[in-house]
Amino acid sequence: MHVNFGGFVPISTVDWRGRAACTVFLRGCPARCFYCHNIAIQGGEDLRDADEIIAMIQSSRTVAGAVVFSGGEPTLQGPALVHLAAAARNMGLSVGLHTNGIFPRVLEDLTGRHLVEMIALDIKTTWERYDELLELAAADAVKQSLAVCKRAKADGSLGTCQAVVTLFRGREDDLPSIAEATRDLDLVLQQGVAPGFVPLTRQELEAVAAPLGRKVRIRTREDGEVGYGPEQ
């Protein structure tokens, strides 16, 4: 089996909060979000044998207790992702996934086989604006992925699921409907950074989050990730 490889980080403390993990980047993504930080691996081809990737993961076992699959969009390569996740689980590693949710059947497969313990699901905007932002028909698929994650979280087959919202100045009004759609999941509010935009500050993000009345994690370049909300 071949994998369209995007990169490998032997040890990361930021891709899974509270865990030391290695990170595998899988190349390719059907979306074209204007603020993507991994544009270099949105397309192109670097085919590697899956055993080579598994060996990379194996090499990090002495320092990492988990592996995170990111991209690009890792679920674009569904069979390869499932194969790699199963190999990591057989090593005794925990498995995390960063995904945009465009391929819900892959998430169903992973959660149904108990191959993933953490999913960070990007919720990029309101459902009405989704297809325009991603430049493809994606809203219905992401809704399905959200439902898969909620079911898996509820039945215990998924330990952690974060809904990650990257918020840009001028789109603050999007947050209440997104927060409602992602109820029962952990909510991460991430500072949107892109050319031509003045990023929202931590204090401004806190002000946007305040009316939600729920705990959130806020991420900014200046302060990293901090908790905010009731009892924080």
mmCIF file of C-alpha atoms in Angstrom:
data_model
loop_
_atom_site.group_PDB
_atom_site.id
_atom_site.type_symbol
_atom_site.label_atom_id
_atom_site.label_comp_id
_atom_site.label_asym_id
_atom_site.label_seq_id
_atom_site.Cartn_x
_atom_site.Cartn_y
_atom_site.Cartn_z
ATOM 1 C CA MET A 1 0.000 0.000 0.000
ATOM 2 C CA HIS A 2 1.240 3.490 -0.882
ATOM 3 C CA VAL A 3 0.725 6.731 1.004
ATOM 4 C CA ASN A 4 0.866 10.236 -0.466
ATOM 5 C CA PHE A 5 3.234 11.561 2.175
ATOM 6 C CA GLY A 6 3.310 15.149 3.385
ATOM 7 C CA GLY A 7 5.764 15.146 6.290
ATOM 8 C CA PHE A 8 6.664 13.797 9.714
ATOM 9 C CA VAL A 9 7.379 15.420 13.094
ATOM 10 C CA PRO A 10 9.039 12.945 15.486
ATOM 11 C CA ILE A 11 7.795 14.673 18.631
ATOM 12 C CA SER A 12 5.101 17.332 19.120
ATOM 13 C CA THR A 13 3.492 18.728 22.246
ATOM 14 C CA VAL A 14 0.982 20.953 20.436
ATOM 15 C CA ASP A 15 -0.959 18.606 18.140
ATOM 16 C CA TRP A 16 -2.682 16.787 21.013
ATOM 17 C CA ARG A 17 -3.003 18.872 24.146
ATOM 18 C CA GLY A 18 -1.441 17.140 27.126
ATOM 19 C CA ARG A 19 0.171 14.391 25.054
ATOM 20 C CA ALA A 20 3.594 13.874 23.533
ATOM 21 C CA ALA A 21 2.915 12.659 20.008
ATOM 22 C CA CYS A 22 4.580 12.187 16.677
ATOM 23 C CA THR A 23 2.680 13.744 13.768
ATOM 24 C CA VAL A 24 2.202 12.296 10.295
ATOM 25 C CA PHE A 25 1.097 14.692 7.562
ATOM 26 C CA LEU A 26 -0.732 13.178 4.600
ATOM 27 C CA ARG A 27 -0.617 15.119 1.365
ATOM 28 C CA GLY A 28 -3.650 16.330 -0.554
ATOM 29 C CA CYS A 29 -6.833 18.230 0.270
ATOM 30 C CA PRO A 30 -9.936 18.916 -1.845
ATOM 31 C CA ALA A 31 -10.638 22.206 -0.021
ATOM 32 C CA ARG A 32 -8.917 25.505 -0.737
ATOM 33 C CA CYS A 33 -9.334 27.524 2.445
ATOM 34 C CA PHE A 34 -7.644 30.908 1.941
ATOM 35 C CA TYR A 35 -5.983 30.790 5.356
ATOM 36 C CA CYS A 36 -4.531 27.260 5.140
ATOM 37 C CA HIS A 37 -1.149 27.016 6.882
ATOM 38 C CA ASN A 38 -0.161 23.869 4.976
ATOM 39 C CA ILE A 39 -0.645 25.074 1.410
ATOM 40 C CA ALA A 40 2.553 23.291 0.352
ATOM 41 C CA ILE A 41 0.892 19.897 0.874
ATOM 42 C CA GLN A 42 -2.582 20.702 -0.439
ATOM 43 C CA GLY A 43 -1.553 19.052 -3.706
ATOM 44 C CA GLY A 44 1.349 17.263 -5.304
ATOM 45 C CA GLU A 45 2.577 13.716 -4.931
ATOM 46 C CA ASP A 46 5.191 11.991 -2.798
ATOM 47 C CA LEU A 47 4.251 8.325 -2.778
ATOM 48 C CA ARG A 48 5.828 6.222 -0.030
ATOM 49 C CA ASP A 49 5.304 2.626 0.955
ATOM 50 C CA ALA A 50 3.104 2.437 4.046
ATOM 51 C CA ASP A 51 5.783 0.399 5.805
ATOM 52 C CA GLU A 52 8.129 3.394 5.558
ATOM 53 C CA ILE A 53 5.612 5.578 7.384
ATOM 54 C CA ILE A 54 5.009 2.880 9.978
ATOM 55 C CA ALA A 55 8.771 2.713 10.579
ATOM 56 C CA MET A 56 8.805 6.481 11.194
ATOM 57 C CA ILE A 57 6.054 6.110 13.771
ATOM 58 C CA GLN A 58 7.888 3.180 15.349
ATOM 59 C CA SER A 59 11.046 5.280 15.646
ATOM 60 C CA SER A 60 9.233 7.792 17.874
ATOM 61 C CA ARG A 61 7.887 5.277 20.373
ATOM 62 C CA THR A 62 10.669 5.974 22.861
ATOM 63 C CA VAL A 63 9.496 9.583 23.304
ATOM 64 C CA ALA A 64 5.908 9.638 22.018
ATOM 65 C CA GLY A 65 2.921 7.798 23.404
ATOM 66 C CA ALA A 66 0.643 8.816 20.554
ATOM 67 C CA VAL A 67 0.511 9.587 16.855
ATOM 68 C CA VAL A 68 -1.562 12.346 15.256
ATOM 69 C CA PHE A 69 -2.551 12.213 11.591
ATOM 70 C CA SER A 70 -2.926 15.617 9.972
ATOM 71 C CA GLY A 71 -2.609 17.163 6.539
ATOM 72 C CA GLY A 72 -3.584 18.243 4.013
ATOM 73 C CA GLU A 73 -6.654 16.198 4.704
ATOM 74 C CA PRO A 74 -5.727 12.735 5.999
ATOM 75 C CA THR A 75 -9.177 11.216 5.413
ATOM 76 C CA LEU A 76 -8.723 11.861 1.677
ATOM 77 C CA GLN A 77 -6.579 8.704 1.817
ATOM 78 C CA GLY A 78 -9.086 6.626 3.742
ATOM 79 C CA PRO A 79 -7.697 3.090 3.266
ATOM 80 C CA ALA A 80 -4.112 4.223 3.909
ATOM 81 C CA LEU A 81 -5.158 6.180 6.999
ATOM 82 C CA VAL A 82 -7.029 3.199 8.448
ATOM 83 C CA HIS A 83 -4.018 0.955 7.745
ATOM 84 C CA LEU A 84 -1.605 3.354 9.463
ATOM 85 C CA ALA A 85 -3.919 3.907 12.413
ATOM 86 C CA ALA A 86 -4.314 0.168 12.935
ATOM 87 C CA ALA A 87 -0.530 -0.275 12.820
ATOM 88 C CA ALA A 88 -0.082 2.470 15.415
ATOM 89 C CA ARG A 89 -2.697 0.930 17.705
ATOM 90 C CA ASN A 90 -0.904 -2.425 17.404
ATOM 91 C CA MET A 91 2.227 -0.667 18.684
ATOM 92 C CA GLY A 92 0.282 0.434 21.745
ATOM 93 C CA LEU A 93 0.092 4.072 20.649
ATOM 94 C CA SER A 94 -2.936 6.294 21.036
ATOM 95 C CA VAL A 95 -4.209 7.736 17.744
ATOM 96 C CA GLY A 96 -5.415 11.274 17.101
ATOM 97 C CA LEU A 97 -6.767 12.863 13.932
ATOM 98 C CA HIS A 98 -7.070 16.416 12.612
ATOM 99 C CA THR A 99 -9.725 16.583 9.903
ATOM 100 C CA ASN A 100 -11.995 18.943 8.003
ATOM 101 C CA GLY A 101 -14.777 16.343 8.021
ATOM 102 C CA ILE A 102 -15.296 16.115 4.270
ATOM 103 C CA PHE A 103 -15.156 12.304 4.286
ATOM 104 C CA PRO A 104 -17.566 11.123 7.013
ATOM 105 C CA ARG A 105 -17.445 7.445 6.008
ATOM 106 C CA VAL A 106 -13.760 7.326 6.896
ATOM 107 C CA LEU A 107 -14.577 8.714 10.349
ATOM 108 C CA GLU A 108 -17.299 6.079 10.708
ATOM 109 C CA ASP A 109 -14.745 3.390 9.825
ATOM 110 C CA LEU A 110 -12.129 4.674 12.260
ATOM 111 C CA THR A 111 -14.509 5.119 15.179
ATOM 112 C CA GLY A 112 -16.363 1.895 14.430
ATOM 113 C CA ARG A 113 -13.087 -0.039 14.623
ATOM 114 C CA HIS A 114 -11.970 1.863 17.730
ATOM 115 C CA LEU A 115 -8.844 3.028 15.908
ATOM 116 C CA VAL A 116 -8.926 6.669 16.977
ATOM 117 C CA GLU A 117 -9.133 8.200 20.444
ATOM 118 C CA MET A 118 -9.053 11.922 19.634
ATOM 119 C CA ILE A 119 -10.563 13.852 16.723
ATOM 120 C CA ALA A 120 -10.065 17.559 16.160
ATOM 121 C CA LEU A 121 -12.807 18.476 13.692
ATOM 122 C CA ASP A 122 -12.526 21.839 11.953
ATOM 123 C CA ILE A 123 -15.830 23.686 11.782
ATOM 124 C CA LYS A 124 -14.933 26.510 9.473
ATOM 125 C CA THR A 125 -18.021 28.695 9.236
ATOM 126 C CA THR A 126 -21.820 28.651 9.285
ATOM 127 C CA TRP A 127 -23.469 25.989 7.147
ATOM 128 C CA GLU A 128 -24.794 28.660 4.780
ATOM 129 C CA ARG A 129 -21.255 29.873 3.900
ATOM 130 C CA TYR A 130 -19.482 26.530 3.923
ATOM 131 C CA ASP A 131 -19.440 25.621 0.259
ATOM 132 C CA GLU A 132 -18.356 29.100 -0.794
ATOM 133 C CA LEU A 133 -15.460 29.181 1.674
ATOM 134 C CA LEU A 134 -14.114 25.718 0.808
ATOM 135 C CA GLU A 135 -14.858 26.118 -2.908
ATOM 136 C CA LEU A 136 -16.664 22.765 -3.047
ATOM 137 C CA ALA A 137 -19.886 21.147 -1.836
ATOM 138 C CA ALA A 138 -18.907 20.257 1.720
ATOM 139 C CA ALA A 139 -21.560 21.376 4.200
ATOM 140 C CA ASP A 140 -23.636 18.184 4.160
ATOM 141 C CA ALA A 141 -20.563 15.979 4.516
ATOM 142 C CA VAL A 142 -19.263 17.987 7.481
ATOM 143 C CA LYS A 143 -22.693 17.793 9.130
ATOM 144 C CA GLN A 144 -22.493 14.006 8.784
ATOM 145 C CA SER A 145 -18.993 13.960 10.264
ATOM 146 C CA LEU A 146 -20.165 16.065 13.178
ATOM 147 C CA ALA A 147 -22.968 13.567 13.786
ATOM 148 C CA VAL A 148 -20.496 10.653 13.622
ATOM 149 C CA CYS A 149 -18.272 12.322 16.211
ATOM 150 C CA LYS A 150 -21.171 13.082 18.530
ATOM 151 C CA ARG A 151 -22.411 9.468 18.365
ATOM 152 C CA ALA A 152 -18.938 8.066 18.960
ATOM 153 C CA LYS A 153 -18.348 10.422 21.868
ATOM 154 C CA ALA A 154 -21.727 9.516 23.395
ATOM 155 C CA ASP A 155 -21.254 5.745 23.118
ATOM 156 C CA GLY A 156 -17.679 5.861 24.394
ATOM 157 C CA SER A 157 -15.941 4.748 21.205
ATOM 158 C CA LEU A 158 -14.243 8.167 20.947
ATOM 159 C CA GLY A 159 -12.501 9.598 23.971
ATOM 160 C CA THR A 160 -12.074 13.226 22.936
ATOM 161 C CA CYS A 161 -13.539 15.335 20.173
ATOM 162 C CA GLN A 162 -12.774 18.996 19.681
ATOM 163 C CA ALA A 163 -14.697 21.282 17.369
ATOM 164 C CA VAL A 164 -12.028 23.741 16.216
ATOM 165 C CA VAL A 165 -13.255 27.117 14.942
ATOM 166 C CA THR A 166 -10.811 29.520 13.284
ATOM 167 C CA LEU A 167 -12.394 32.925 13.747
ATOM 168 C CA PHE A 168 -11.575 36.023 11.697
ATOM 169 C CA ARG A 169 -12.378 39.623 12.459
ATOM 170 C CA GLY A 170 -15.740 40.487 10.933
ATOM 171 C CA ARG A 171 -17.112 36.948 11.340
ATOM 172 C CA GLU A 172 -17.685 37.072 15.097
ATOM 173 C CA ASP A 173 -21.440 36.672 14.572
ATOM 174 C CA ASP A 174 -20.833 33.176 13.161
ATOM 175 C CA LEU A 175 -19.869 31.766 16.545
ATOM 176 C CA PRO A 176 -23.263 31.356 18.295
ATOM 177 C CA SER A 177 -24.695 29.098 15.577
ATOM 178 C CA ILE A 178 -21.459 27.099 15.376
ATOM 179 C CA ALA A 179 -21.423 26.692 19.154
ATOM 180 C CA GLU A 180 -24.996 25.433 19.060
ATOM 181 C CA ALA A 181 -24.210 22.929 16.291
ATOM 182 C CA THR A 182 -21.218 21.603 18.234
ATOM 183 C CA ARG A 183 -22.938 21.264 21.585
ATOM 184 C CA ASP A 184 -21.681 18.221 23.566
ATOM 185 C CA LEU A 185 -18.196 18.514 22.054
ATOM 186 C CA ASP A 186 -15.190 20.425 23.337
ATOM 187 C CA LEU A 187 -14.967 23.835 21.644
ATOM 188 C CA VAL A 188 -11.677 25.418 20.587
ATOM 189 C CA LEU A 189 -11.684 29.021 19.384
ATOM 190 C CA GLN A 190 -8.632 29.724 17.269
ATOM 191 C CA GLN A 191 -7.306 33.117 16.206
ATOM 192 C CA GLY A 192 -7.610 33.524 12.430
ATOM 193 C CA VAL A 193 -4.341 34.664 10.892
ATOM 194 C CA ALA A 194 -4.019 35.542 7.205
ATOM 195 C CA PRO A 195 -2.665 38.376 5.054
ATOM 196 C CA GLY A 196 -5.013 41.356 4.986
ATOM 197 C CA PHE A 197 -6.666 40.530 8.323
ATOM 198 C CA VAL A 198 -5.966 42.053 11.719
ATOM 199 C CA PRO A 199 -6.178 39.040 14.056
ATOM 200 C CA LEU A 200 -8.598 39.101 16.943
ATOM 201 C CA THR A 201 -6.767 39.395 20.259
ATOM 202 C CA ARG A 202 -7.205 36.958 23.107
ATOM 203 C CA GLN A 203 -9.326 39.531 24.922
ATOM 204 C CA GLU A 204 -11.539 40.021 21.857
ATOM 205 C CA LEU A 205 -11.959 36.256 21.478
ATOM 206 C CA GLU A 206 -12.896 36.012 25.147
ATOM 207 C CA ALA A 207 -15.518 38.721 24.613
ATOM 208 C CA VAL A 208 -16.985 36.770 21.688
ATOM 209 C CA ALA A 209 -17.003 33.562 23.745
ATOM 210 C CA ALA A 210 -18.497 35.109 26.893
ATOM 211 C CA PRO A 211 -22.188 34.982 25.816
ATOM 212 C CA LEU A 212 -21.890 31.251 25.069
ATOM 213 C CA GLY A 213 -21.802 30.449 28.782
ATOM 214 C CA ARG A 214 -19.622 27.388 28.261
ATOM 215 C CA LYS A 215 -15.990 26.418 28.592
ATOM 216 C CA VAL A 216 -13.833 26.991 25.541
ATOM 217 C CA ARG A 217 -10.146 26.739 24.709
ATOM 218 C CA ILE A 218 -8.748 29.900 23.095
ATOM 219 C CA ARG A 219 -5.647 29.784 20.910
ATOM 220 C CA THR A 220 -3.619 32.810 19.877
ATOM 221 C CA ARG A 221 -0.073 33.376 18.663
ATOM 222 C CA GLU A 222 0.613 35.626 21.627
ATOM 223 C CA ASP A 223 -0.641 33.469 24.502
ATOM 224 C CA GLY A 224 -0.792 29.924 23.154
ATOM 225 C CA GLU A 225 -3.799 27.921 24.329
ATOM 226 C CA VAL A 226 -5.719 28.946 27.431
ATOM 227 C CA GLY A 227 -9.001 27.951 29.018
ATOM 228 C CA TYR A 228 -11.891 30.393 29.257
ATOM 229 C CA GLY A 229 -15.407 30.215 30.615
ATOM 230 C CA PRO A 230 -17.252 29.043 33.712
ATOM 231 C CA GLU A 231 -14.961 27.799 36.482
ATOM 232 C CA GLN A 232 -11.810 28.568 34.475
#
